[in-house]
Amino acid sequence: MKKENVSDLITSLRARRDALGYSHEKLKQDSDSYNKLIIVVSLGAGLMESVKMRLGLNTAGWALAPILLNSAIAGISALMKFQNYPVRMEAITQASSVLNNCLQKARNHANDKEINPELMSDYNASLLACETSVYPSERKQFIILAHRNLLAILKKEKEYYDAIDKANRGISFSINSDESIENILDISEHPLKIKNKIMETVKEEGEFNNL
């Protein structure tokens, strides 16, 4: 999509910055899951060793079990290292920094009627940083999430300011039950489950253009 003014750049940068945030969050969750699994298996292996020593269990099964658990720990650690989470997360962090710097410059020029060449150069650099830090298939999913999130924010902001305007003019208004804060911030369900539901919905709706 062609960018006609600085406002278009700001909108594009916000969406891509949030998409990188979603990507970094997903990598961190996966990395934490591996670490938690290693901790649980390690505790199981240590507990089994303690029980075996305390009860004097020397059968073949009890002797083999700790070896299997330790082998599982080594396998999980190797798989986690193969995923290269720290490097991938660092690349996203650096790309996010480039996007944030460009976004700050764009906001400083928000009142400009035209996009100056320097700002456009920084914008192109930020696009390159975004595109090279996340795989294309993942970028599609996360940018759709970012677009949906920004649209939801804009919708709620408009409702908020409309309500303030009505209150200042003395006009009565009410908030529908489906727009209550309890539904907006549903603490009964984990945010990761909500995000996964959104991603499943996105996949069902098909491809998303203008990536």
Coordinates of C-alpha atoms in Angstrom, one line a residue:
M1 CA 0.0 0.0 0.0
K2 CA 1.4 3.4 -1.0
K3 CA 2.0 5.8 1.9
E4 CA 0.6 9.2 1.1
N5 CA 1.4 11.1 4.3
V6 CA 3.2 10.8 7.6
S7 CA 0.0 9.5 9.3
D8 CA 0.1 6.5 7.0
L9 CA 3.7 5.8 8.1
I10 CA 2.8 6.0 11.7
T11 CA -0.1 3.6 11.3
S12 CA 2.1 1.1 9.4
L13 CA 4.9 1.4 11.9
R14 CA 2.6 0.8 14.9
A15 CA 1.2 -2.3 13.4
R16 CA 4.6 -3.8 12.5
R17 CA 6.0 -2.9 15.9
D18 CA 3.1 -4.7 17.6
A19 CA 3.5 -7.6 15.3
L20 CA 7.1 -8.0 16.4
G21 CA 6.0 -7.8 20.0
Y22 CA 3.6 -10.7 19.4
S23 CA 6.4 -12.6 17.8
H24 CA 8.8 -12.0 20.6
E25 CA 6.1 -13.0 23.1
K26 CA 5.5 -16.3 21.3
L27 CA 9.2 -17.1 21.3
K28 CA 9.5 -16.3 25.0
Q29 CA 6.6 -18.5 25.8
D30 CA 8.0 -21.4 23.8
S31 CA 11.4 -21.0 25.5
D32 CA 9.8 -20.8 28.9
S33 CA 7.9 -24.0 28.2
Y34 CA 11.1 -25.9 27.4
N35 CA 12.7 -24.5 30.5
K36 CA 9.8 -25.5 32.7
L37 CA 9.8 -29.0 31.2
I38 CA 13.5 -29.4 31.9
I39 CA 12.9 -28.3 35.5
V40 CA 10.1 -30.7 36.0
V41 CA 12.0 -33.7 34.6
S42 CA 15.1 -32.7 36.5
L43 CA 13.1 -32.7 39.8
G44 CA 11.6 -36.0 38.9
A45 CA 15.0 -37.5 38.3
G46 CA 16.4 -36.1 41.6
L47 CA 13.3 -37.4 43.5
M48 CA 13.7 -40.8 42.0
E49 CA 17.4 -41.0 42.9
S50 CA 16.5 -39.9 46.5
V51 CA 13.8 -42.5 46.8
K52 CA 16.0 -45.2 45.3
M53 CA 18.8 -44.5 47.8
R54 CA 16.5 -44.1 50.8
L55 CA 14.6 -47.4 50.1
G56 CA 17.6 -49.3 48.8
L57 CA 16.0 -50.1 45.5
N58 CA 18.5 -51.8 43.3
T59 CA 16.4 -53.5 40.7
A60 CA 17.0 -53.0 37.0
G61 CA 13.9 -50.8 36.5
W62 CA 14.9 -48.4 39.3
A63 CA 18.5 -48.3 38.0
L64 CA 17.4 -47.6 34.5
A65 CA 14.7 -44.9 35.2
P66 CA 17.1 -42.1 36.2
I67 CA 19.3 -42.8 33.2
L68 CA 16.2 -42.4 31.0
L69 CA 15.1 -39.2 32.7
N70 CA 18.6 -37.7 32.4
S71 CA 18.7 -38.7 28.7
A72 CA 15.3 -36.9 28.3
I73 CA 16.7 -33.8 29.8
A74 CA 19.6 -33.8 27.5
G75 CA 17.3 -34.3 24.5
I76 CA 15.0 -31.5 25.5
S77 CA 18.0 -29.2 26.0
A78 CA 19.4 -30.1 22.6
L79 CA 16.1 -29.5 21.0
M80 CA 15.8 -26.1 22.7
K81 CA 19.3 -25.2 21.6
F82 CA 18.3 -26.2 18.0
Q83 CA 15.4 -23.7 18.1
N84 CA 17.9 -20.9 18.7
Y85 CA 15.5 -18.8 20.8
P86 CA 18.0 -16.3 22.2
V87 CA 19.3 -15.3 18.8
R88 CA 15.8 -15.0 17.3
M89 CA 14.5 -13.0 20.2
E90 CA 17.6 -10.7 20.0
A91 CA 16.9 -10.1 16.3
I92 CA 13.3 -9.1 17.0
T93 CA 14.4 -6.8 19.8
Q94 CA 16.9 -5.0 17.5
A95 CA 14.2 -4.7 14.8
S96 CA 11.8 -3.3 17.3
S97 CA 14.3 -0.7 18.3
V98 CA 14.7 0.4 14.7
L99 CA 10.9 0.6 14.3
N100 CA 10.5 2.6 17.6
N101 CA 13.2 5.1 16.5
C102 CA 11.5 5.6 13.1
L103 CA 8.1 5.8 14.8
Q104 CA 9.4 8.6 17.1
K105 CA 10.7 10.5 14.1
A106 CA 7.5 10.1 12.3
R107 CA 5.5 11.4 15.2
N108 CA 7.8 14.4 15.4
H109 CA 6.9 15.2 11.8
A110 CA 3.2 14.3 12.2
N111 CA 2.2 17.8 11.1
D112 CA 4.2 17.8 7.9
K113 CA 2.2 17.9 4.7
E114 CA 4.7 15.7 2.8
I115 CA 7.0 12.8 3.8
N116 CA 10.6 14.0 3.7
P117 CA 13.2 11.8 2.1
E118 CA 15.1 11.1 5.4
L119 CA 12.0 9.9 7.1
M120 CA 11.1 7.7 4.1
S121 CA 14.6 6.2 4.2
D122 CA 14.3 5.4 7.9
Y123 CA 10.9 3.9 7.2
N124 CA 12.3 1.6 4.4
A125 CA 15.1 0.5 6.8
S126 CA 12.5 -0.3 9.5
L127 CA 10.5 -2.4 7.0
L128 CA 13.7 -4.3 6.1
A129 CA 14.4 -4.9 9.8
C130 CA 10.9 -6.2 10.3
E131 CA 10.9 -8.5 7.3
T132 CA 14.3 -10.1 8.1
S133 CA 13.6 -10.7 11.8
V134 CA 10.5 -12.9 11.4
Y135 CA 9.6 -15.6 9.0
P136 CA 7.0 -14.6 6.4
S137 CA 4.3 -17.1 7.5
E138 CA 4.7 -16.0 11.1
R139 CA 4.8 -12.3 10.1
K140 CA 1.4 -12.7 8.4
Q141 CA -0.2 -14.1 11.5
F142 CA 1.2 -11.6 13.9
I143 CA 0.5 -8.6 11.7
I144 CA -3.1 -9.6 11.5
L145 CA -3.2 -9.8 15.3
A146 CA -1.6 -6.4 15.4
H147 CA -4.2 -4.9 13.0
R148 CA -7.1 -6.4 14.9
N149 CA -5.6 -5.1 18.2
L150 CA -5.1 -1.5 16.8
L151 CA -8.7 -1.5 15.4
A152 CA -10.1 -2.6 18.8
I153 CA -8.1 0.1 20.5
L154 CA -9.4 2.8 18.1
K155 CA -12.9 1.6 18.5
K156 CA -12.8 1.7 22.3
E157 CA -11.1 5.1 22.3
K158 CA -13.9 6.5 20.1
E159 CA -16.5 5.1 22.4
Y160 CA -14.7 6.6 25.4
Y161 CA -14.4 10.1 23.9
D162 CA -18.0 9.9 22.7
A163 CA -19.1 9.0 26.2
I164 CA -17.1 12.0 27.6
D165 CA -18.7 14.3 25.1
K166 CA -22.2 13.2 26.0
A167 CA -21.4 13.5 29.7
N168 CA -20.1 17.1 29.3
R169 CA -23.2 18.0 27.4
G170 CA -25.4 16.4 30.0
I171 CA -26.8 13.7 27.7
S172 CA -27.5 10.4 29.4
F173 CA -25.8 7.3 28.0
S174 CA -25.3 3.7 29.0
I175 CA -22.8 1.0 28.3
N176 CA -24.1 -2.2 26.9
S177 CA -23.3 -5.4 28.9
D178 CA -21.1 -6.7 26.1
E179 CA -19.0 -3.6 26.3
S180 CA -18.5 -3.7 30.1
I181 CA -15.0 -3.7 31.5
E182 CA -15.5 -7.3 32.7
N183 CA -15.9 -8.5 29.1
I184 CA -13.2 -6.2 27.8
L185 CA -10.7 -7.5 30.4
D186 CA -11.9 -11.1 30.8
I187 CA -9.6 -12.3 33.6
S188 CA -11.3 -15.7 33.6
E189 CA -9.4 -16.8 30.5
H190 CA -5.7 -16.7 30.0
P191 CA -4.5 -14.1 27.4
L192 CA -2.6 -16.7 25.5
K193 CA -5.8 -18.8 25.0
I194 CA -7.5 -15.6 23.7
K195 CA -4.7 -14.9 21.3
N196 CA -4.7 -18.5 20.1
K197 CA -8.4 -18.3 19.4
I198 CA -7.8 -15.1 17.3
M199 CA -5.1 -16.8 15.3
E200 CA -7.3 -19.8 14.6
T201 CA -10.0 -17.4 13.4
V202 CA -7.5 -15.7 11.2
K203 CA -6.5 -18.9 9.6
E204 CA -10.1 -19.8 8.9
E205 CA -10.7 -16.5 7.2
G206 CA -7.9 -17.0 4.8
E207 CA -5.0 -15.0 3.5
F208 CA -4.5 -11.4 4.5
N209 CA -3.3 -8.8 1.9
N210 CA -0.8 -6.0 2.2
L211 CA 1.8 -7.6 4.3

